[in-house]
Coordinates of C-alpha atoms and ligand atoms in Angstrom, one line a residue:
X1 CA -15.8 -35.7 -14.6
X2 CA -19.4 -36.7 -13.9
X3 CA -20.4 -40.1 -14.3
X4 CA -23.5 -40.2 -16.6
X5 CA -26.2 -42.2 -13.5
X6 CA -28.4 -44.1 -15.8
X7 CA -31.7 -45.8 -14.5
X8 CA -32.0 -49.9 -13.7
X9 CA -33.9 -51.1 -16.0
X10 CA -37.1 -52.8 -14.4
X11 CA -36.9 -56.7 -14.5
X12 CA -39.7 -56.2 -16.9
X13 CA -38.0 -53.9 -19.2
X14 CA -34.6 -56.5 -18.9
X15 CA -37.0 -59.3 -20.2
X16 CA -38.8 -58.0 -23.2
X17 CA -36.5 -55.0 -24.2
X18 CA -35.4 -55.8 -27.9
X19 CA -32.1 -54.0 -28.5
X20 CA -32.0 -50.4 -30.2
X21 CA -30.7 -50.8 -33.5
X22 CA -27.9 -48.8 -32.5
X23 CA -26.8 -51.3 -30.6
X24 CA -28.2 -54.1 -33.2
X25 CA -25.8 -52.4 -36.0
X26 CA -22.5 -52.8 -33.5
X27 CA -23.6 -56.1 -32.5
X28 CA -21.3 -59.1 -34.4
X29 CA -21.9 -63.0 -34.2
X30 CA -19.4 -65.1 -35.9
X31 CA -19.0 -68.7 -36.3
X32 CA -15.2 -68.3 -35.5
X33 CA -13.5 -70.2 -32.9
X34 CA -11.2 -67.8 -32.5
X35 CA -13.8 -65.2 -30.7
X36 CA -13.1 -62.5 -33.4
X37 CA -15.4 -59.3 -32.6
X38 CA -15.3 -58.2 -36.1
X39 CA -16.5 -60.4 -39.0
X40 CA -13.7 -62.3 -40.4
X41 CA -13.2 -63.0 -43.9
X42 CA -13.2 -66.3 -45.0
X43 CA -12.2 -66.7 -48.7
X44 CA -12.5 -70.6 -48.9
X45 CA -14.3 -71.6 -52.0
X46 CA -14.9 -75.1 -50.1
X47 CA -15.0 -76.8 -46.8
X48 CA -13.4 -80.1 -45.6
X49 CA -16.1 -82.5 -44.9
X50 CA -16.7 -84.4 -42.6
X51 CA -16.1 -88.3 -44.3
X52 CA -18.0 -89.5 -46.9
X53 CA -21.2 -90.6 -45.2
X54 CA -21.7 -86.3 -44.5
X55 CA -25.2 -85.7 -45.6
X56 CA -24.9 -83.3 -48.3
X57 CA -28.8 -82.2 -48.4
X58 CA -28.7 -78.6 -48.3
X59 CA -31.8 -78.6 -45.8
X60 CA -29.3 -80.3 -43.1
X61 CA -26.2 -77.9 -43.5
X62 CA -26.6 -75.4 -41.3
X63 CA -24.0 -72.2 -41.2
X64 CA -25.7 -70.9 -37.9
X65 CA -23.5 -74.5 -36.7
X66 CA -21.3 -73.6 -38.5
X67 CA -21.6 -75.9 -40.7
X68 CA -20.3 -75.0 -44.7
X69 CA -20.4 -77.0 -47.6
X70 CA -19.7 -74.6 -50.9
X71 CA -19.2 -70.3 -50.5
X72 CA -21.7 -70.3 -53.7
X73 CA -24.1 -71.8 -50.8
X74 CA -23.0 -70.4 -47.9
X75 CA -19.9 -68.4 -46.5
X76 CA -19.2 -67.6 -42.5
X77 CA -18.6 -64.1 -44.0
X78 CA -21.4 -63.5 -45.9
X79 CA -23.5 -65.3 -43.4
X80 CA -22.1 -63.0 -40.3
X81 CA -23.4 -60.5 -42.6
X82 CA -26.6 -61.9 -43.6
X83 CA -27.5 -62.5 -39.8
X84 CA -26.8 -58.8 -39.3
X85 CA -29.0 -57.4 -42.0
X86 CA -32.1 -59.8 -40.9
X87 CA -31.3 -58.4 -37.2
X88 CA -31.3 -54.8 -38.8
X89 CA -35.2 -55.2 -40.4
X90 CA -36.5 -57.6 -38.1
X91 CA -36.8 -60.3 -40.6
X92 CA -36.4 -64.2 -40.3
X93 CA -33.7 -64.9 -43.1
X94 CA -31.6 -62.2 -45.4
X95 CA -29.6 -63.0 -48.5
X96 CA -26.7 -61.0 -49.4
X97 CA -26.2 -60.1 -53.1
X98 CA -23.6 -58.8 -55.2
X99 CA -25.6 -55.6 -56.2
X100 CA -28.9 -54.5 -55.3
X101 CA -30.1 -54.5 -58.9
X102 CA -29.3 -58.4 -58.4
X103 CA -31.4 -58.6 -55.3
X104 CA -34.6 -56.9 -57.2
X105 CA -34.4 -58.8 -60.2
X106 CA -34.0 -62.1 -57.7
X107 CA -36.3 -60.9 -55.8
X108 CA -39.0 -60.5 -59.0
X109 CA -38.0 -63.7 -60.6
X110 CA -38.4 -65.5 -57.1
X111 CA -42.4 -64.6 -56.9
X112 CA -43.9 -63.9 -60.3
X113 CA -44.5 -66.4 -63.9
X114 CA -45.4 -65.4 -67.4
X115 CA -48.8 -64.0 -67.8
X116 CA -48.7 -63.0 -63.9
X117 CA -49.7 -59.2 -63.2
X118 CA -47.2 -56.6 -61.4
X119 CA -48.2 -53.4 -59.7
X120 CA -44.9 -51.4 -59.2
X121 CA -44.9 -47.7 -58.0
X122 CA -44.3 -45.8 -61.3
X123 CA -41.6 -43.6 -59.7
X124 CA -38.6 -46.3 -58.9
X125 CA -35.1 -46.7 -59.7
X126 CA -34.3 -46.0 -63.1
X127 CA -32.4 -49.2 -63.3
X128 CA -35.0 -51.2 -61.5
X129 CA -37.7 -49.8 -64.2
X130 CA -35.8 -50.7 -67.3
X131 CA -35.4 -54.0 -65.8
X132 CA -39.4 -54.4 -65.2
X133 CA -40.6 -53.0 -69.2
X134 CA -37.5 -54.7 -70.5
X135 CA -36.8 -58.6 -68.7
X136 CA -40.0 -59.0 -66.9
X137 CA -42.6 -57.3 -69.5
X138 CA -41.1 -57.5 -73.0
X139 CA -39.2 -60.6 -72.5
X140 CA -40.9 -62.9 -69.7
X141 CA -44.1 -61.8 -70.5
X142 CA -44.9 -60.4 -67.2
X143 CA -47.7 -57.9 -67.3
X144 CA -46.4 -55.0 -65.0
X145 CA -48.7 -52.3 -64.5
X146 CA -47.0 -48.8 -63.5
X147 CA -49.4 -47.0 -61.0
X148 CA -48.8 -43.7 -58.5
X149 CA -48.6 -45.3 -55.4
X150 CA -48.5 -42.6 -53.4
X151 CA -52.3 -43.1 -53.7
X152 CA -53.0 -46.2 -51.9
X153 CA -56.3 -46.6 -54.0
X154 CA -54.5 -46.0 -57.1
X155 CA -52.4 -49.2 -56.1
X156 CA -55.9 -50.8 -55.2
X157 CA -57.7 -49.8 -58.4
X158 CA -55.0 -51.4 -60.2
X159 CA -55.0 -54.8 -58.2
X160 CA -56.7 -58.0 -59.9
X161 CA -56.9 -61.7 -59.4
X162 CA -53.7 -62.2 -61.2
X163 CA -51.9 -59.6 -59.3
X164 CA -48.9 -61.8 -57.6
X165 CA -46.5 -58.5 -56.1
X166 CA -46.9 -55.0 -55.5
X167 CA -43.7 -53.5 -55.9
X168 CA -42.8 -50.2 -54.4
X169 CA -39.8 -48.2 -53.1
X170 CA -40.6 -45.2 -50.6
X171 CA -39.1 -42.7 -50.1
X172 CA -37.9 -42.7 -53.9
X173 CA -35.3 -41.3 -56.4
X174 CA -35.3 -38.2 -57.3
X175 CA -38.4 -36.4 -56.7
X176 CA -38.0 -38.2 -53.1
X177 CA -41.9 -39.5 -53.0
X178 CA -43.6 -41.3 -50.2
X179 CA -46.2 -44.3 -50.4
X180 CA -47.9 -45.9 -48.0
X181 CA -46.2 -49.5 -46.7
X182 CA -49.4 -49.9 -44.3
X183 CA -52.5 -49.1 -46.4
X184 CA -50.5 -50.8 -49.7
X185 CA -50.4 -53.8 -47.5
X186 CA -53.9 -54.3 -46.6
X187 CA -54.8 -53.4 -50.4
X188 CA -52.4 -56.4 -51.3
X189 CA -53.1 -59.0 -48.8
X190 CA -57.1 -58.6 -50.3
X191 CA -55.3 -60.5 -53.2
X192 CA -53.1 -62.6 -51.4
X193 CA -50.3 -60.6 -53.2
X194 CA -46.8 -60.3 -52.0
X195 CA -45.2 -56.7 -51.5
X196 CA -41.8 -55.8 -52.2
X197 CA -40.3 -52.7 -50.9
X198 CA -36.7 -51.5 -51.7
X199 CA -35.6 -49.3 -48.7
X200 CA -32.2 -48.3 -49.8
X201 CA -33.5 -44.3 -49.4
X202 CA -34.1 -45.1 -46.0
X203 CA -31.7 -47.6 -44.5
X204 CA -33.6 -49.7 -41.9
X205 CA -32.5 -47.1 -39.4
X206 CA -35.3 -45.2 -40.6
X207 CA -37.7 -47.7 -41.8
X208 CA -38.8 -51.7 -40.8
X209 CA -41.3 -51.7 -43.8
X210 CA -41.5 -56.0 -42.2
X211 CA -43.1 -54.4 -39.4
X212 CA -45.0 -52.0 -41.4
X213 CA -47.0 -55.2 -43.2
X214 CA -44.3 -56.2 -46.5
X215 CA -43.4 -59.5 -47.1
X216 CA -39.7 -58.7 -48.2
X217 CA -37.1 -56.2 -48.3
X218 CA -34.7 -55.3 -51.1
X219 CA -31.7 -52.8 -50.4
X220 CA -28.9 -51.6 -52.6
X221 CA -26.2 -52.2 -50.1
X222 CA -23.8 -50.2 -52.1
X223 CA -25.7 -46.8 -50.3
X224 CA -26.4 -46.2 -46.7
X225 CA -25.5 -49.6 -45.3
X226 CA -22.0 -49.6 -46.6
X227 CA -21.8 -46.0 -46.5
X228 CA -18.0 -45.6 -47.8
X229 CA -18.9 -45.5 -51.7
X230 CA -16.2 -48.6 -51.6
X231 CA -18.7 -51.6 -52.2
X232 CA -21.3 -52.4 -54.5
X233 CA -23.7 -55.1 -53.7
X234 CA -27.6 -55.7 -52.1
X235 CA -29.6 -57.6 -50.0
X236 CA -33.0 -59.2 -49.6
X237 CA -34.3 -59.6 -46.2
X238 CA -38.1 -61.2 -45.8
X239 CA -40.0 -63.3 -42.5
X240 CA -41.9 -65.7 -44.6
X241 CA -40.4 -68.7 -45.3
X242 CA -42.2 -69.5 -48.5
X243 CA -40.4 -66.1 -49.8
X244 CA -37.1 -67.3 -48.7
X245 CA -37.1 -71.2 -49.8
X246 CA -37.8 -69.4 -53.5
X247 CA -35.2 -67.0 -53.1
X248 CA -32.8 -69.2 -51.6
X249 CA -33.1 -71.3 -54.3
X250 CA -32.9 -68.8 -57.3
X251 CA -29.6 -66.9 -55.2
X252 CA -27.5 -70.3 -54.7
X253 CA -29.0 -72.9 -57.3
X254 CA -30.3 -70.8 -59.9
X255 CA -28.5 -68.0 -60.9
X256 CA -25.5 -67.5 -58.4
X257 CA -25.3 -63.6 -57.6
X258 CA -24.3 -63.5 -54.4
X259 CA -21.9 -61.1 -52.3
X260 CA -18.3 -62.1 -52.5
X261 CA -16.4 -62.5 -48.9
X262 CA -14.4 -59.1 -48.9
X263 CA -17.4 -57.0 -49.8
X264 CA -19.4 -58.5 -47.3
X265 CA -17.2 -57.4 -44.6
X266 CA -16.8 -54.2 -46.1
X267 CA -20.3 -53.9 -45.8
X268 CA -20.7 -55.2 -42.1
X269 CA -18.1 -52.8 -41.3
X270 CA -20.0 -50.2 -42.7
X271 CA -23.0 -51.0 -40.8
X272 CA -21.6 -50.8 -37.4
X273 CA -21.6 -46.7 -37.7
X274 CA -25.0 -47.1 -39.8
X275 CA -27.0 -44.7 -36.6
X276 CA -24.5 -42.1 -36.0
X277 CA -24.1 -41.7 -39.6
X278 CA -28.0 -41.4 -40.6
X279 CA -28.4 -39.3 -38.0
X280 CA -25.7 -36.8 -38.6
X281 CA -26.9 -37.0 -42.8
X282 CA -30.4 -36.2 -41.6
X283 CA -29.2 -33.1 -39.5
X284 CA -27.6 -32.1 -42.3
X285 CA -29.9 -32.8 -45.2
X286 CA -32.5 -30.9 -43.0
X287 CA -30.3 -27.9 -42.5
X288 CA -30.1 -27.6 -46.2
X289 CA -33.5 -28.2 -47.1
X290 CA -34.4 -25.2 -44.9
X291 CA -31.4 -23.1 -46.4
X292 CA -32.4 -24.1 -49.9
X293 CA -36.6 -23.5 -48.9
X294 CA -35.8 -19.8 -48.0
X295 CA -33.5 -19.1 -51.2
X296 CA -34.9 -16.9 -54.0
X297 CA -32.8 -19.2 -57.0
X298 CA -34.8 -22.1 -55.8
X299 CA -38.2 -23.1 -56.5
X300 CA -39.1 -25.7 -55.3
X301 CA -37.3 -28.7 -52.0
X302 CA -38.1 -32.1 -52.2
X303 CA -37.4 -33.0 -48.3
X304 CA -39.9 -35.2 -46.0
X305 CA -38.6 -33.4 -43.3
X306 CA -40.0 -30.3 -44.7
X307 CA -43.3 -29.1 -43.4
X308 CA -44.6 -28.5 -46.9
X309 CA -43.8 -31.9 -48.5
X310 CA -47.3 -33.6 -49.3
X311 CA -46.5 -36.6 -47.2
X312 CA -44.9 -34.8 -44.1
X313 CA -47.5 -36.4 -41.8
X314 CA -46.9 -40.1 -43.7
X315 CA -43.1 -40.0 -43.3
X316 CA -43.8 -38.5 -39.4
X317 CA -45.8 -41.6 -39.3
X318 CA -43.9 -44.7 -40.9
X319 CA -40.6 -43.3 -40.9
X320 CA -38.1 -42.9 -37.4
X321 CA -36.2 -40.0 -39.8
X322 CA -36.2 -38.1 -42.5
X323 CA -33.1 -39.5 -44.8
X324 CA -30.2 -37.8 -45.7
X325 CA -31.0 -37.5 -49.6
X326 CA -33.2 -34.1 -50.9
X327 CA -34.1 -32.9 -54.3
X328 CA -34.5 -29.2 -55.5
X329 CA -35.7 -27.3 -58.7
X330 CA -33.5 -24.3 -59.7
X331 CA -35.0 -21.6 -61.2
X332 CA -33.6 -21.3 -64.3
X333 CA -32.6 -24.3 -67.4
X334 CA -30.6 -27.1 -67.8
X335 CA -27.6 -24.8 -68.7
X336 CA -28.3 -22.9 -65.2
X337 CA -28.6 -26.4 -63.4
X338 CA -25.1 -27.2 -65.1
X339 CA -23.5 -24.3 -64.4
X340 CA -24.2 -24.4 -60.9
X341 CA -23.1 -28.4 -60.5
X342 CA -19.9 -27.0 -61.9
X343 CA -19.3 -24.6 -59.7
X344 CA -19.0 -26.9 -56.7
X345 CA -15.7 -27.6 -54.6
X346 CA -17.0 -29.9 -52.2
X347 CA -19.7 -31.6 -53.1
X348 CA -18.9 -34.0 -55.5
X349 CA -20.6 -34.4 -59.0
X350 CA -21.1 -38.6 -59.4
X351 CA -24.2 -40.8 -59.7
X352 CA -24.7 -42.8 -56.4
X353 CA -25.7 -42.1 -53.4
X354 CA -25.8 -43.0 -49.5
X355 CA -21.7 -42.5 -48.5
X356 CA -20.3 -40.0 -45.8
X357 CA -19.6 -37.7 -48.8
X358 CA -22.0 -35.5 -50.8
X359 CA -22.7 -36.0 -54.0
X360 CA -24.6 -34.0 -56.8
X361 CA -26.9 -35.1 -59.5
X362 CA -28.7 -33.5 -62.5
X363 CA -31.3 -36.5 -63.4
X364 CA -32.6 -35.1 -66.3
X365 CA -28.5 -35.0 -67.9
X366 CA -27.4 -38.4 -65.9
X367 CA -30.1 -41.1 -64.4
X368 CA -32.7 -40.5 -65.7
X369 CA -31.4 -39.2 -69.3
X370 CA -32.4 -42.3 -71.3
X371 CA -35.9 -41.6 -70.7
X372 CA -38.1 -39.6 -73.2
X373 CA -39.2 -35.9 -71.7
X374 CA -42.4 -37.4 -71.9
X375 CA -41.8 -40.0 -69.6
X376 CA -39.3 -37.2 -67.2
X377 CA -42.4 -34.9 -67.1
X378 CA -44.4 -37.4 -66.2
X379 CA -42.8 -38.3 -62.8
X380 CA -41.8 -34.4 -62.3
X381 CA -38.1 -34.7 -63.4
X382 CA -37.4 -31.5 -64.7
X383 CA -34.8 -29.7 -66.4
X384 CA -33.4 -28.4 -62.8
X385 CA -34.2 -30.8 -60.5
X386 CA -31.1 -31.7 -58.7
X387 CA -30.8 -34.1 -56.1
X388 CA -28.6 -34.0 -53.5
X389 CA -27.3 -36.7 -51.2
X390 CA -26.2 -35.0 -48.1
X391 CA -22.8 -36.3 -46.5
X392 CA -21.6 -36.3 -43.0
X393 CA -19.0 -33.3 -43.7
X394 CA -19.7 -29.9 -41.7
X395 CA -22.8 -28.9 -42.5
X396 CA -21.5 -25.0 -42.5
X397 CA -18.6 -26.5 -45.7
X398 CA -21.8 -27.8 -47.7
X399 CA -24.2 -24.3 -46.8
X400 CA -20.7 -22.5 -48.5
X401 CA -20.6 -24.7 -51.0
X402 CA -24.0 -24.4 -52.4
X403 CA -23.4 -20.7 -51.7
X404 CA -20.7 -20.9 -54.2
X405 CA -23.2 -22.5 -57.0
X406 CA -25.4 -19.7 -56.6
X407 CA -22.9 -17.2 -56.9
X408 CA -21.8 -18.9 -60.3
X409 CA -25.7 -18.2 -61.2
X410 CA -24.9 -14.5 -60.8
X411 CA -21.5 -13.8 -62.0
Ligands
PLP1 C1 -28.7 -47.9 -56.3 C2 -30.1 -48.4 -56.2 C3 -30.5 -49.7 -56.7 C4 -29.5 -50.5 -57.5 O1 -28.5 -51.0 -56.7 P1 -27.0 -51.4 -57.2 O2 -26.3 -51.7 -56.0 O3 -26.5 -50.1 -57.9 O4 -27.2 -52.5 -58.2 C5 -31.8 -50.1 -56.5 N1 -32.7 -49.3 -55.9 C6 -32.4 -48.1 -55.4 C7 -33.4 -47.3 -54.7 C8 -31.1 -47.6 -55.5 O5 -30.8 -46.4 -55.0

């Protein structure tokens, strides 16, 4: 065997080299005495003090000594996994929640007031929209305005003095639309507005939208950065400590949604394969968004990877990959769409998204059912549009298995 000769790294490049994030993603810190080199799970509710002069001021306990006071404040597991996630998106401070949908609505009640204005992207999460018309607009009084961010002057034409957050998720579920994190940015910090951007779709293998100019990060942890389908919860990463005293406050004061001990080792274990399983889902996701491209029973592939998506160029831009998670349009109706979800061995039929395994969705039937066709046609949902999130099985298996729906098309 032939030892692989790798270059020494110039004393230059030793200083200033900031890790790959494959290397980030393997990397562990624990406060454990013990030298563990996984994340240990701590399930204490409570921690001995000190005696009773300990200054219990939460500004002066501090988990990176390993100091711990209450797990509804802090947790060495949760916090092992906290440091991880800020590592991952290049943020100061990251909170672990107990789903993302808790991190969002943290995350919103964190920054804005009643009577404030909202910009979000019109095409997010389907939970994450019921949650803006229905808590923040109907009942807090919120005025969120829905725009098509994937025009950056549309976000801009939208923007006024009361504007507090621009809310936007790229690429997003299902029709798999980009929008600008830079130019939405500079639009926002005209108004000295914060901007949100949930990056589950991407995983911060793929996308640092800190770097890109946001002020925080949500995730649904339950996708890509657990990866195994086995844990639900979220995360809010951010580098501006005016963001994080908020949040801090609303996560462990406030409300108290945060990630329990066993999940959050589930979910650092998860993140130590986070690279070699993007990459492998993009391979394959690509792979099929060519197959499906060239087949006559398909109209039309939602896949940034894809020459002929309108923001190719974009996603080449602000994005290290393309994602593992594709949308197409069958020719044909619902009862054709159906018929060929049905049909499949091993892709899976299940809401969700983001595991090693592939899983099928008809939005128009499932996610996105409770809205009115109205509302569906309005963001491009139609009848057939099935999205797809690519696993990490053999990407020959899934080609057969699609194969297999199309035949059911014909018999
Ligand atoms: C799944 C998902 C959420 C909600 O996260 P949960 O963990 O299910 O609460 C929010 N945003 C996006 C983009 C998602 O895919």
């Amino acid at each position: 065997m032939i030892a692989k000769v790798l270059a020494p790294a110039s004393r230059r490049e030793r200083m200033t080299r900031r890790p790959h994030l494959d290397t980030i993603a393997v990397d562990t810190e624990t406060t454990s005495a013990a030298g563990d080199v996984t994340l240990p799970i701590h399930l204490s509710s409570t921690y001995e003090l000190a005696g009773l002069d300990t200054d219990l001021s939460l500004e002066d306990i501090n988990p990176g000594d390993g100091e711990f006071l209450y797990s509804r404040l802090s947790n060495p597991t949760r916090h092992g996994l906290e440091q991880e996630l800020a590592a991952l998106e290049g943020g100061e401070r990251a909170y672990a929640f107990s789903s993302g949908t808790a991190a969002v609505a943290t995350a919103v009640l964190s920054l804005v007031e009643p009577g404030d204005h909202v910009v979000a992207f019109d095409d997010l999460y389907a939970g994450t929209r019921r949650m803006f018309e229905t808590l923040f607009r109907d009942q807090l009084g919120v005025d969120v305005e829905f725009v098509d961010a994937t025009d950056a002057d549309a976000v801009a034409a939208a923007m006024t003095p009361a504007t507090e957050l621009v809310w936007v998720e790229t690429p997003t579920n299902p029709r798999i639309k980009l929008c600008d994190i830079d130019a939405i940015a500079a639009v926002a910090a005209d108004y000295d507005a914060t901007v949100g951007v949930d990056n589950t779709f991407a995983s911060p293998y793929f996308q640092q939208p800190l770097s890109l100019g946001a002020d925080l990060v949500v995730h649904s942890t339950t996708k890509y950065l657990n990866g195994h389908s086995d844990a639900v919860g979220g995360a809010l990463i951010t580098d501006d400590p005016e963001v994080a005293e908020r949040v801090e406050f609303r996560q462990q004061i406030a409300l108290g949604n945060m990630l329990a001990p066993f999940d959050s080792y589930l979910i650092s274990r998860g993140i130590k394969t986070l690279g070699v399983r993007m990459t492998r889902h993009e391979n394959n996701a690509m792979a099929l968004a060519q197959y499906l491209d060239d087949h006559e029973h398909v109209e039309t592939v939602h896949y940034p990877g894809l020459e002929s998506h309108p923001q190719h160029d974009l996603a080449r831009e602000q994005m290290q990959g393309f994602g593992g998670v594709l949308s197409f349009e069958l020719a044909g109706d619902m009862a054709d769409a159906k018929q060929f979800l049905e049909a499949l061995e091993t892709v899976t039929l299940a809401v969700s998204l983001g595991g090693v395994e592939s899983l099928a969705e008809l939005p128009a039937a499932m996610t996105h059912e409770p809205l009115s066709p109205a509302a569906r046609d309005e963001l491009g949902i139609s009848d057939t549009l099935i999205r797809l999130s690519v696993g990490i099985e053999d990407v020959e298996d899934l080609r057969a298995d699609l194969e297999r729906g199309f035949a059911a098309l014909e018999s």
